[in-house]
Amino acid sequence: MFGPTLEAYITMSKQSGGSYKIRIYSRPDFKGQMMELCDDCESTHESFQCRSIQSCNVMEGYWTLYEHPGFLGRQYFMAPGEYRKFTEWGAACATIGSFRRIAEF
């Protein structure tokens, strides 16, 4: 039961180099205000002037999105890829308060 999950994490850890890049958007389908970041963000409201992230493009590295500022609340694991709307990363609403890079698994 735990084998495939553990193998997936080991594989991702090996693939995660040291580069991180994420683009967040205020509207679905990569529209609206866009911000590109390469570092952790403790408060999307202060940095992005928006409390909701409607779409996201994880270009490099692995990230965790958090429901509240300060890396609190529900967490969403983000592998590299395009997420056209918040439901594609498993969220029930678009409220994201912070996010950070995953350096180790």
PDB file of C-alpha atoms in Angstrom:
ATOM      1  CA  MET A   1       0.000   0.000   0.000  1.00  0.00           C
ATOM      2  CA  PHE A   2       2.779   2.488   0.845  1.00  0.00           C
ATOM      3  CA  GLY A   3       5.229   1.315  -1.845  1.00  0.00           C
ATOM      4  CA  PRO A   4       4.004   3.318  -4.868  1.00  0.00           C
ATOM      5  CA  THR A   5       3.581   6.501  -2.845  1.00  0.00           C
ATOM      6  CA  LEU A   6       7.077   6.255  -1.374  1.00  0.00           C
ATOM      7  CA  GLU A   7       8.570   5.521  -4.798  1.00  0.00           C
ATOM      8  CA  ALA A   8       6.812   8.565  -6.252  1.00  0.00           C
ATOM      9  CA  TYR A   9       8.311  10.829  -3.577  1.00  0.00           C
ATOM     10  CA  ILE A  10      11.788   9.394  -4.102  1.00  0.00           C
ATOM     11  CA  THR A  11      11.491   9.953  -7.859  1.00  0.00           C
ATOM     12  CA  MET A  12      10.297  13.538  -7.383  1.00  0.00           C
ATOM     13  CA  SER A  13      13.098  14.239  -4.926  1.00  0.00           C
ATOM     14  CA  LYS A  14      15.688  13.141  -7.450  1.00  0.00           C
ATOM     15  CA  GLN A  15      14.090  15.291 -10.153  1.00  0.00           C
ATOM     16  CA  SER A  16      13.879  18.410  -8.012  1.00  0.00           C
ATOM     17  CA  GLY A  17      17.108  20.249  -8.746  1.00  0.00           C
ATOM     18  CA  GLY A  18      17.422  23.696  -7.272  1.00  0.00           C
ATOM     19  CA  SER A  19      15.449  25.860  -9.669  1.00  0.00           C
ATOM     20  CA  TYR A  20      12.002  27.113  -8.735  1.00  0.00           C
ATOM     21  CA  LYS A  21       9.564  29.179 -10.754  1.00  0.00           C
ATOM     22  CA  ILE A  22       5.824  29.609 -10.411  1.00  0.00           C
ATOM     23  CA  ARG A  23       3.358  31.921 -12.151  1.00  0.00           C
ATOM     24  CA  ILE A  24       0.118  32.743 -10.372  1.00  0.00           C
ATOM     25  CA  TYR A  25      -2.904  34.393 -11.967  1.00  0.00           C
ATOM     26  CA  SER A  26      -5.911  36.249 -10.610  1.00  0.00           C
ATOM     27  CA  ARG A  27      -8.281  34.726 -13.209  1.00  0.00           C
ATOM     28  CA  PRO A  28      -8.869  31.199 -14.575  1.00  0.00           C
ATOM     29  CA  ASP A  29      -7.080  30.019 -17.735  1.00  0.00           C
ATOM     30  CA  PHE A  30      -3.925  32.072 -17.033  1.00  0.00           C
ATOM     31  CA  LYS A  31      -5.689  35.412 -17.383  1.00  0.00           C
ATOM     32  CA  GLY A  32      -5.835  38.526 -15.272  1.00  0.00           C
ATOM     33  CA  GLN A  33      -2.998  39.836 -13.164  1.00  0.00           C
ATOM     34  CA  MET A  34       0.078  37.578 -13.301  1.00  0.00           C
ATOM     35  CA  MET A  35       3.025  37.378 -10.969  1.00  0.00           C
ATOM     36  CA  GLU A  36       6.093  35.199 -11.503  1.00  0.00           C
ATOM     37  CA  LEU A  37       8.018  34.148  -8.420  1.00  0.00           C
ATOM     38  CA  CYS A  38      11.077  32.066  -7.626  1.00  0.00           C
ATOM     39  CA  ASP A  39      10.929  32.284  -3.832  1.00  0.00           C
ATOM     40  CA  ASP A  40       8.539  31.659  -0.948  1.00  0.00           C
ATOM     41  CA  CYS A  41       5.616  34.038  -0.424  1.00  0.00           C
ATOM     42  CA  GLU A  42       4.371  34.456   3.143  1.00  0.00           C
ATOM     43  CA  SER A  43       1.338  36.552   2.130  1.00  0.00           C
ATOM     44  CA  THR A  44      -0.200  36.558  -1.339  1.00  0.00           C
ATOM     45  CA  HIS A  45      -2.375  39.508  -0.368  1.00  0.00           C
ATOM     46  CA  GLU A  46       0.646  41.696   0.356  1.00  0.00           C
ATOM     47  CA  SER A  47       2.678  40.470  -2.639  1.00  0.00           C
ATOM     48  CA  PHE A  48      -0.079  39.898  -5.193  1.00  0.00           C
ATOM     49  CA  GLN A  49      -2.761  42.324  -3.935  1.00  0.00           C
ATOM     50  CA  CYS A  50      -5.266  39.494  -4.238  1.00  0.00           C
ATOM     51  CA  ARG A  51      -6.551  36.839  -1.849  1.00  0.00           C
ATOM     52  CA  SER A  52      -7.459  34.341  -4.533  1.00  0.00           C
ATOM     53  CA  ILE A  53      -5.365  32.557  -7.111  1.00  0.00           C
ATOM     54  CA  GLN A  54      -7.561  31.248  -9.899  1.00  0.00           C
ATOM     55  CA  SER A  55      -4.877  29.544 -12.021  1.00  0.00           C
ATOM     56  CA  CYS A  56      -1.226  28.658 -11.759  1.00  0.00           C
ATOM     57  CA  ASN A  57       1.687  27.446 -13.861  1.00  0.00           C
ATOM     58  CA  VAL A  58       4.390  25.606 -11.936  1.00  0.00           C
ATOM     59  CA  MET A  59       7.302  25.956 -14.303  1.00  0.00           C
ATOM     60  CA  GLU A  60      10.157  24.627 -12.157  1.00  0.00           C
ATOM     61  CA  GLY A  61      10.397  22.800  -8.863  1.00  0.00           C
ATOM     62  CA  TYR A  62       7.706  21.587  -6.477  1.00  0.00           C
ATOM     63  CA  TRP A  63       5.607  23.931  -4.349  1.00  0.00           C
ATOM     64  CA  THR A  64       3.073  23.865  -1.523  1.00  0.00           C
ATOM     65  CA  LEU A  65       0.175  26.331  -1.604  1.00  0.00           C
ATOM     66  CA  TYR A  66      -1.464  27.203   1.733  1.00  0.00           C
ATOM     67  CA  GLU A  67      -4.978  28.430   2.388  1.00  0.00           C
ATOM     68  CA  HIS A  68      -3.854  31.172   4.814  1.00  0.00           C
ATOM     69  CA  PRO A  69      -0.905  33.589   5.148  1.00  0.00           C
ATOM     70  CA  GLY A  70       2.076  32.417   7.175  1.00  0.00           C
ATOM     71  CA  PHE A  71       2.007  28.907   5.632  1.00  0.00           C
ATOM     72  CA  LEU A  72      -1.118  27.877   7.571  1.00  0.00           C
ATOM     73  CA  GLY A  73      -4.332  26.051   6.722  1.00  0.00           C
ATOM     74  CA  ARG A  74      -5.037  23.541   3.987  1.00  0.00           C
ATOM     75  CA  GLN A  75      -2.032  22.580   1.891  1.00  0.00           C
ATOM     76  CA  TYR A  76      -1.905  21.802  -1.816  1.00  0.00           C
ATOM     77  CA  PHE A  77       1.058  19.944  -3.298  1.00  0.00           C
ATOM     78  CA  MET A  78       1.978  21.399  -6.695  1.00  0.00           C
ATOM     79  CA  ALA A  79       4.076  19.428  -9.160  1.00  0.00           C
ATOM     80  CA  PRO A  80       5.327  21.094 -12.349  1.00  0.00           C
ATOM     81  CA  GLY A  81       2.463  21.659 -14.761  1.00  0.00           C
ATOM     82  CA  GLU A  82      -0.426  23.904 -15.731  1.00  0.00           C
ATOM     83  CA  TYR A  83      -3.436  24.335 -13.461  1.00  0.00           C
ATOM     84  CA  ARG A  84      -6.134  26.241 -15.381  1.00  0.00           C
ATOM     85  CA  LYS A  85      -8.405  26.588 -12.349  1.00  0.00           C
ATOM     86  CA  PHE A  86      -8.110  26.029  -8.617  1.00  0.00           C
ATOM     87  CA  THR A  87     -10.146  22.808  -8.687  1.00  0.00           C
ATOM     88  CA  GLU A  88      -7.349  21.190 -10.707  1.00  0.00           C
ATOM     89  CA  TRP A  89      -5.043  21.310  -7.666  1.00  0.00           C
ATOM     90  CA  GLY A  90      -7.802  19.963  -5.415  1.00  0.00           C
ATOM     91  CA  ALA A  91      -9.021  23.186  -3.806  1.00  0.00           C
ATOM     92  CA  ALA A  92     -12.694  23.887  -3.100  1.00  0.00           C
ATOM     93  CA  CYS A  93     -12.124  27.645  -3.399  1.00  0.00           C
ATOM     94  CA  ALA A  94      -9.441  29.910  -4.847  1.00  0.00           C
ATOM     95  CA  THR A  95      -8.307  31.356  -1.506  1.00  0.00           C
ATOM     96  CA  ILE A  96      -4.529  31.007  -1.233  1.00  0.00           C
ATOM     97  CA  GLY A  97      -2.756  32.936   1.503  1.00  0.00           C
ATOM     98  CA  SER A  98       0.844  31.810   1.009  1.00  0.00           C
ATOM     99  CA  PHE A  99       3.075  29.338  -0.780  1.00  0.00           C
ATOM    100  CA  ARG A 100       6.588  27.986  -0.568  1.00  0.00           C
ATOM    101  CA  ARG A 101       9.123  25.861  -2.374  1.00  0.00           C
ATOM    102  CA  ILE A 102       9.588  22.215  -1.435  1.00  0.00           C
ATOM    103  CA  ALA A 103      13.301  21.681  -0.962  1.00  0.00           C
ATOM    104  CA  GLU A 104      13.217  18.130   0.452  1.00  0.00           C
ATOM    105  CA  PHE A 105      10.796  15.237   0.449  1.00  0.00           C
TER     106      PHE A 105
END
